[in-house]
mmCIF file of C-alpha atoms and ligand atoms in Angstrom:
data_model
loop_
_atom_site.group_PDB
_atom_site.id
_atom_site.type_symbol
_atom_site.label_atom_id
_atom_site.label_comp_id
_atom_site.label_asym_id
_atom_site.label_seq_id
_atom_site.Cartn_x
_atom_site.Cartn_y
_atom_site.Cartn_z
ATOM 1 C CA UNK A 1 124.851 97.489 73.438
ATOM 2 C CA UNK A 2 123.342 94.295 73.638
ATOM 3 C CA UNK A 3 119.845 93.377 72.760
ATOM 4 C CA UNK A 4 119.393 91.546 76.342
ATOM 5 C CA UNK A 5 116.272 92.922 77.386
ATOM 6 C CA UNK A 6 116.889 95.966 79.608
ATOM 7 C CA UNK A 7 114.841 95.506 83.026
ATOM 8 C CA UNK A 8 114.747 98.943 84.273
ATOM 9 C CA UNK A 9 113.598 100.403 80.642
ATOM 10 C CA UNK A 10 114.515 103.002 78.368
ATOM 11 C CA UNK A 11 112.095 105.549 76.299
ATOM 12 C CA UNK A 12 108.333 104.026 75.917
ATOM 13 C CA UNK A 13 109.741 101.606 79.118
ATOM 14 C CA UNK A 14 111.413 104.207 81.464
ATOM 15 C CA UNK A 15 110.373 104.674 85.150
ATOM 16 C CA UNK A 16 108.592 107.846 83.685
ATOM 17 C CA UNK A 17 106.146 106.032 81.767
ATOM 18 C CA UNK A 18 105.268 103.762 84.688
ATOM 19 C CA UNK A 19 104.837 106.091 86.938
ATOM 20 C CA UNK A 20 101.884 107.663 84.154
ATOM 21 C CA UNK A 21 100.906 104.408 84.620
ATOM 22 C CA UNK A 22 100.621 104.197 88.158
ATOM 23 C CA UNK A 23 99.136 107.465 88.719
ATOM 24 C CA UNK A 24 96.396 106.085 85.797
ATOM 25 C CA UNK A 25 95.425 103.279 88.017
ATOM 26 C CA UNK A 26 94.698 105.845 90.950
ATOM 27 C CA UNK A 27 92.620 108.057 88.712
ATOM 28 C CA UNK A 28 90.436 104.810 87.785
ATOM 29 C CA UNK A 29 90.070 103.987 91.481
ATOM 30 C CA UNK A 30 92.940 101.636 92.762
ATOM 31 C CA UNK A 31 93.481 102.451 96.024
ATOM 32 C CA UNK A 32 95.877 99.475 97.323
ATOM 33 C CA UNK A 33 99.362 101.438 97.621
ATOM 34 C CA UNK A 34 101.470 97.905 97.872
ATOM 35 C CA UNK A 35 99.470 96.493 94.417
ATOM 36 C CA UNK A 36 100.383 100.597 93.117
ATOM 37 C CA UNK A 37 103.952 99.997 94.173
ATOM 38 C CA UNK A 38 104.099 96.099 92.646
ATOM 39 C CA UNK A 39 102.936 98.000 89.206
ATOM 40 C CA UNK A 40 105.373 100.210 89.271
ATOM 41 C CA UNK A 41 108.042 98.043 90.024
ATOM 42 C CA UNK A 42 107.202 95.146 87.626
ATOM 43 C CA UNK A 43 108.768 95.461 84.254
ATOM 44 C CA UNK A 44 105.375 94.742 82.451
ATOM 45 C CA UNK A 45 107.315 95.283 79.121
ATOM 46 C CA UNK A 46 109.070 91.855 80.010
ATOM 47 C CA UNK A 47 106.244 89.934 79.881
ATOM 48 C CA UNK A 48 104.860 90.814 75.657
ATOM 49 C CA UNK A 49 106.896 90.573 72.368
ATOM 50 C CA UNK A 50 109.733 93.188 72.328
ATOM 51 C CA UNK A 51 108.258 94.796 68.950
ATOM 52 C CA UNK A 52 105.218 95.726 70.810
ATOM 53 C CA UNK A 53 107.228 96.812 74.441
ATOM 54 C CA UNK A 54 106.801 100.586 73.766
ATOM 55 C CA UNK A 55 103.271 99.895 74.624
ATOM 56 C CA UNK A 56 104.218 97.982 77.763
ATOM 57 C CA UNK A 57 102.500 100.718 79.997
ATOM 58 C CA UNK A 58 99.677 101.818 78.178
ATOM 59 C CA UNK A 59 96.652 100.447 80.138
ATOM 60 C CA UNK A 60 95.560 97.922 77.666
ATOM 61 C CA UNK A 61 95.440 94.292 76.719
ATOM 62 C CA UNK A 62 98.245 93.216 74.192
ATOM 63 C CA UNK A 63 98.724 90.215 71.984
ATOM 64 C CA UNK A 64 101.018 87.646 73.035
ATOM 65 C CA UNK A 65 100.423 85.149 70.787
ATOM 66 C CA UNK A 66 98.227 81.449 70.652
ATOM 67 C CA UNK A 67 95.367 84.224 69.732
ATOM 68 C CA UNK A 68 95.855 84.956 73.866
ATOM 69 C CA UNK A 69 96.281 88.553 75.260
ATOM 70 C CA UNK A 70 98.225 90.067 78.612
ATOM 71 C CA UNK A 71 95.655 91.536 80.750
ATOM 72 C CA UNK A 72 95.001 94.966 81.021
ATOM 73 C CA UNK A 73 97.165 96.635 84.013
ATOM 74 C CA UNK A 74 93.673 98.187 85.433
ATOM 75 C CA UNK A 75 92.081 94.655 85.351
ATOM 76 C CA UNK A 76 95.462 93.193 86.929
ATOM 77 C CA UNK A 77 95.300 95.631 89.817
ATOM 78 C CA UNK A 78 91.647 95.212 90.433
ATOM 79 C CA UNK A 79 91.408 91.675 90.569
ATOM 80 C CA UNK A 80 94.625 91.643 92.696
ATOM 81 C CA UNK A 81 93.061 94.644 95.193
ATOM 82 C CA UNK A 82 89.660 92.277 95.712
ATOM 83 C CA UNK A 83 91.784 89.276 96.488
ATOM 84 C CA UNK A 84 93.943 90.877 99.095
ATOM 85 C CA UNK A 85 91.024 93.000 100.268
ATOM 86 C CA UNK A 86 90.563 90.802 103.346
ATOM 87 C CA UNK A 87 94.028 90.587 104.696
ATOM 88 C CA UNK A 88 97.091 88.572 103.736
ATOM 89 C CA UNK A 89 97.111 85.456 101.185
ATOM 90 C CA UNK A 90 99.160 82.259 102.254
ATOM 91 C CA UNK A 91 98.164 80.298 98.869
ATOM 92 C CA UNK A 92 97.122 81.157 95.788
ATOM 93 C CA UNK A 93 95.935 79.311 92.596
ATOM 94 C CA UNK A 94 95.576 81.036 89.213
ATOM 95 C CA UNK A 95 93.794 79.395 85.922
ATOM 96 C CA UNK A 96 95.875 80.700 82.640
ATOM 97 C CA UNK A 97 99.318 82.234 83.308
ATOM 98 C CA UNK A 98 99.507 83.431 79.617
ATOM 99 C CA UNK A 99 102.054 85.825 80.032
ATOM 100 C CA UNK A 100 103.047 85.438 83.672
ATOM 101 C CA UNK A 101 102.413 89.120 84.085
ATOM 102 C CA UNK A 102 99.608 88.807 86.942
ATOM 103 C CA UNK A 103 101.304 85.638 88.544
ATOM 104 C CA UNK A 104 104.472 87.919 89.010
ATOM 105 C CA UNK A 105 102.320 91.106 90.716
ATOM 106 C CA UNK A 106 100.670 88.281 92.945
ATOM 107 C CA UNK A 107 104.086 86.565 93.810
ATOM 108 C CA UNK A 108 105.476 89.703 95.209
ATOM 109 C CA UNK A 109 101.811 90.329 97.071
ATOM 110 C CA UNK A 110 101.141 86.801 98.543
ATOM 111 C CA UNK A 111 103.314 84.022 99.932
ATOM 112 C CA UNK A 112 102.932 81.197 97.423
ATOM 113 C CA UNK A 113 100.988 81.483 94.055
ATOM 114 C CA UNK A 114 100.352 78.235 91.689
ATOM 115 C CA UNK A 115 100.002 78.370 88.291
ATOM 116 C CA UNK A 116 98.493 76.710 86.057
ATOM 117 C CA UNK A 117 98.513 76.980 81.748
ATOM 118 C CA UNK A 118 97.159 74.970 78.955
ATOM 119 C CA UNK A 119 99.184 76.395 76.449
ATOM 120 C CA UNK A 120 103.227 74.960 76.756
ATOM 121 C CA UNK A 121 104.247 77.582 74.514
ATOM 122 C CA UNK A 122 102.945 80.755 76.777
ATOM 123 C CA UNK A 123 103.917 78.609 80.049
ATOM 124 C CA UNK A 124 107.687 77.871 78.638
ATOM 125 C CA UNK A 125 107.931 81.730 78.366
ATOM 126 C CA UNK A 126 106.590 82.848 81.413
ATOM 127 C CA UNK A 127 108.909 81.000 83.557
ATOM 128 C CA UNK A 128 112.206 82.048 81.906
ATOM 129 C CA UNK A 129 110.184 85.448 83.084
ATOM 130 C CA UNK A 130 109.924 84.091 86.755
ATOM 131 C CA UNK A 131 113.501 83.233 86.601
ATOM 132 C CA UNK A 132 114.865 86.441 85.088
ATOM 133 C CA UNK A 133 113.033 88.292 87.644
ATOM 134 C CA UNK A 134 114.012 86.508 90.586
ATOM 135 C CA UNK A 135 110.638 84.907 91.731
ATOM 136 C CA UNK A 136 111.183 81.667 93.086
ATOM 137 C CA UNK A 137 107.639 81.514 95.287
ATOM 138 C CA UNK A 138 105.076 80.329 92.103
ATOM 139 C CA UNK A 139 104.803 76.790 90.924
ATOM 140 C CA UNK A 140 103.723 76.278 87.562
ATOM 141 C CA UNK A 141 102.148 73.151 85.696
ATOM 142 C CA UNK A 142 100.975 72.627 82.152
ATOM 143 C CA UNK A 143 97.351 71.722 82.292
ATOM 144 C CA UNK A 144 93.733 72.190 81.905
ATOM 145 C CA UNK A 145 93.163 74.493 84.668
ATOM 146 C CA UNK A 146 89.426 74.488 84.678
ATOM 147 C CA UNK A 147 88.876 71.898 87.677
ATOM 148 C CA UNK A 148 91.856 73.047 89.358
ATOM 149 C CA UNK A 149 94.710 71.821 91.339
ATOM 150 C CA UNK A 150 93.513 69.994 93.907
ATOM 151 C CA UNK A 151 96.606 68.158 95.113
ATOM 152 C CA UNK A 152 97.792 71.622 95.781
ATOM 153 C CA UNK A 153 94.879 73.364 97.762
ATOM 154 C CA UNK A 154 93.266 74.265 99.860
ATOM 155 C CA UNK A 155 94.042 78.065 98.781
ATOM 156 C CA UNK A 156 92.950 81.268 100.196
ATOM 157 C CA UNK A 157 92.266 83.067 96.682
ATOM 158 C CA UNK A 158 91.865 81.599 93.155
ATOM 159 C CA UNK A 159 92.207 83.938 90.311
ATOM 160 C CA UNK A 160 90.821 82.908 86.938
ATOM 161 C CA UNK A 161 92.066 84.724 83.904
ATOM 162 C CA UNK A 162 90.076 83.572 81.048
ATOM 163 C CA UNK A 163 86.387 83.041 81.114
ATOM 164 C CA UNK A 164 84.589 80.626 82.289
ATOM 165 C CA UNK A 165 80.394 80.120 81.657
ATOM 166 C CA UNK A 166 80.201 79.280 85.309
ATOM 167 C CA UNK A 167 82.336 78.792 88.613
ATOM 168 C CA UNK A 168 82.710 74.996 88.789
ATOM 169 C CA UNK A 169 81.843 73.073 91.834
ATOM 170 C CA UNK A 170 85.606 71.500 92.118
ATOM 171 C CA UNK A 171 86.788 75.166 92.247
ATOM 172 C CA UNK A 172 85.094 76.138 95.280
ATOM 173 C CA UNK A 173 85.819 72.380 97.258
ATOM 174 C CA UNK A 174 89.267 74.085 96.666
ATOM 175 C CA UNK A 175 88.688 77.039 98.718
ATOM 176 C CA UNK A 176 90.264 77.458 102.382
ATOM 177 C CA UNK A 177 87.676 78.364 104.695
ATOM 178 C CA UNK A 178 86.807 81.786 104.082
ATOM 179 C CA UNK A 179 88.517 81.756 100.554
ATOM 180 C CA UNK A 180 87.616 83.816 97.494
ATOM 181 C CA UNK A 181 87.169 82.990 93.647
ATOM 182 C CA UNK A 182 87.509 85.961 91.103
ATOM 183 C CA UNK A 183 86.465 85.212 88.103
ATOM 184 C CA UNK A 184 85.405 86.537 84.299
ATOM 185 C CA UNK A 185 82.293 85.053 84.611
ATOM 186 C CA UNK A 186 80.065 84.767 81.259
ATOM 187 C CA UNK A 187 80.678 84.563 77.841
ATOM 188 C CA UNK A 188 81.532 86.521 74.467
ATOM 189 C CA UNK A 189 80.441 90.251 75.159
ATOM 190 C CA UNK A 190 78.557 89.683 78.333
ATOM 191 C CA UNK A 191 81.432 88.615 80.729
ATOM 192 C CA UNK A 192 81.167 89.720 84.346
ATOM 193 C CA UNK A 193 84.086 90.026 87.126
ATOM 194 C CA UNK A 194 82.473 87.804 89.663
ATOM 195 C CA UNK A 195 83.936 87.424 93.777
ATOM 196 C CA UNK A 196 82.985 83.866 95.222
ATOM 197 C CA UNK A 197 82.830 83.550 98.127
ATOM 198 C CA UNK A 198 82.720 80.472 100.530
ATOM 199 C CA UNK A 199 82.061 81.082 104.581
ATOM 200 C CA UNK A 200 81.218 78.414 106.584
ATOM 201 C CA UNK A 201 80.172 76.386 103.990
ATOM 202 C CA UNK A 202 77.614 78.829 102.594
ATOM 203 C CA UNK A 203 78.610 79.899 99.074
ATOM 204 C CA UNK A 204 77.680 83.790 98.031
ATOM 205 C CA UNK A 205 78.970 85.594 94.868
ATOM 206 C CA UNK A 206 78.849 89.392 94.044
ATOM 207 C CA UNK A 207 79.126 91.175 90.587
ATOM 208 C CA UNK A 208 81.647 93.770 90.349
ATOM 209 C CA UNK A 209 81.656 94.803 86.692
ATOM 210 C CA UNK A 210 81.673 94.023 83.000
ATOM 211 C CA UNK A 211 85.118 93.311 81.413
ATOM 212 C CA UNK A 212 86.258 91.083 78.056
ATOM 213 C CA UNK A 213 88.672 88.133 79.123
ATOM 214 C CA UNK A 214 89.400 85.004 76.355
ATOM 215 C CA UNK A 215 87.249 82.068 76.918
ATOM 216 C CA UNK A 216 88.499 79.330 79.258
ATOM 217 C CA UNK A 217 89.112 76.369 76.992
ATOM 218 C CA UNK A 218 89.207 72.614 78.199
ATOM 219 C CA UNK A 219 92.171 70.769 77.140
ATOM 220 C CA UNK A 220 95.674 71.305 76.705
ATOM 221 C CA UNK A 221 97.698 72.466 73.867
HETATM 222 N N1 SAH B 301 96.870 86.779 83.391
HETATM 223 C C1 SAH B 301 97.304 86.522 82.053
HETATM 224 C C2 SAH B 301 96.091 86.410 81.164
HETATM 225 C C3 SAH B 301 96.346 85.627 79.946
HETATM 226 S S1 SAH B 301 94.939 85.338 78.937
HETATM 227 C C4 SAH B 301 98.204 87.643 81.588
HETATM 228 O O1 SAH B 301 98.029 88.775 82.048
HETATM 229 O O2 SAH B 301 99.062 87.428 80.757
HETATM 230 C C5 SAH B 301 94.260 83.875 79.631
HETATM 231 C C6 SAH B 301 95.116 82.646 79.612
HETATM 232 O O3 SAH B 301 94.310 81.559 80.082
HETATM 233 C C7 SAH B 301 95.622 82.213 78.235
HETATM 234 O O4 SAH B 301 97.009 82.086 78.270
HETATM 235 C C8 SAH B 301 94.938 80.878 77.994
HETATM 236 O O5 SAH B 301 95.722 79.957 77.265
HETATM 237 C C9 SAH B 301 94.703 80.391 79.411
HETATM 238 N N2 SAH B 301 93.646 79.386 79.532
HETATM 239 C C10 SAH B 301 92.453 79.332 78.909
HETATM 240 N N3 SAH B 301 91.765 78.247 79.284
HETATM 241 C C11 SAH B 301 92.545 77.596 80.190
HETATM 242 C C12 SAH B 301 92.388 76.395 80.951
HETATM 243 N N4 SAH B 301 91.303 75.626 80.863
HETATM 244 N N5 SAH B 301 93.395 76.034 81.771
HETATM 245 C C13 SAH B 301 94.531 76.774 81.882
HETATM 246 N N6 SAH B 301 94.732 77.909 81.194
HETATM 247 C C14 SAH B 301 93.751 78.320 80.357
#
């Protein structure tokens, strides 16, 4: 055998262990059976360091280097279920691919996602990830997401995927009418999953629960 990395899994990676996964996710409340489906489909053990892949499908964060973690598969599927909760996404933009794992479940969910990283080193790997998977529907730039890409909105849904202190202004000028911004809202230990919301120009937001994300950082590295 090879070492090429085995898509369909073996052991700790096998379509057994997903499907634990999966039926995890229900337990904890995710009721969206195309995101279910996406999750169990998605070779998450792809997406982290092939000494820690037999813990691909435990629901938990894992390192993947630059001090940066994958999301946890619960946190993936939540943020994913609140996004599509109001019917079909043309464009979407998310802040901090790290791995690539929550751009991949949202390019098989949505019709265009855009990407954006500040660290080259995490973005290099997550597109030879895109491209070894097949998904050709996500564009990707190395930058500070935390304004944005406004060239390339307006978008129906931006995800953000490290924390920011506050929703900035230039984020929700890049919402489509009737958009939505989820977001880690906060800082340190007292971060809270936040839905923006912008409907005929009047701007609500709603707190769904706590959660730990990295910080958003300004710059690129
Ligand atoms: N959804 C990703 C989460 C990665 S962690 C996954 O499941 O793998 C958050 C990512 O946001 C990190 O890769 C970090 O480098 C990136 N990030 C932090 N601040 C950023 C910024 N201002 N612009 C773009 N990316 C940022």
């Amino acid at each position: 055998m090879s070492n090429e990395l085995n898509l369909n899994g073996v052991g700790m990676t096998s379509q057994r262990t997903r499907d634990r996964l999966v039926r995890r996710l229900r337990e904890q409340g995710i009721r969206d059976e195309r995101i279910l489906d996406v999750i169990n489909s998605t070779p998450r053990h792809a997406f982290i360091d092939e000494a820690l892949a037999h813990r691909a499908y435990e629901d938990t964060a894992l390192p993947i280097g630059f001090n940066q973690t994958i999301s946890q598969p619960y946190i993936v599927a939540r943020m994913t279920e609140v996004l599509l909760a109001e019917g079909p996404l043309n464009r979407v933009l998310e802040i901090g691919t790290g791995s690539g794992y929550q751009t991949a479940v949202l390019a098989q969910l949505t019709n265009k996602v855009f990407t954006l990283e500040r660290i080259s080193g995490l973005l290099d790997k997550a597109v030879s990830r895109f491209k070894l998977l097949g998904l050709r529907n996500i564009q990707f730039k190395h930058a500070d997401g935390g304004m944005g890409w406004p060239e390339r909105g307006p978008y129906d849904a931006i995800i953000v995927t490290a924390s920011p202190r506050r929703i900035a202004d230039e984020l929700i000028g890049q919402l489509a009418e009737g958009g939505r911004i989820i977001a880690p809202v906060g800082h340190g230990g007292n971060q809270q999953l936040t839905v923006t919301t912008n409907t005929m120009g009047e701007v609500s937001s709603e707190v769904l629960e706590a959660v730990k994300f990295v910080p958003l950082v300004a710059g690129k590295s």
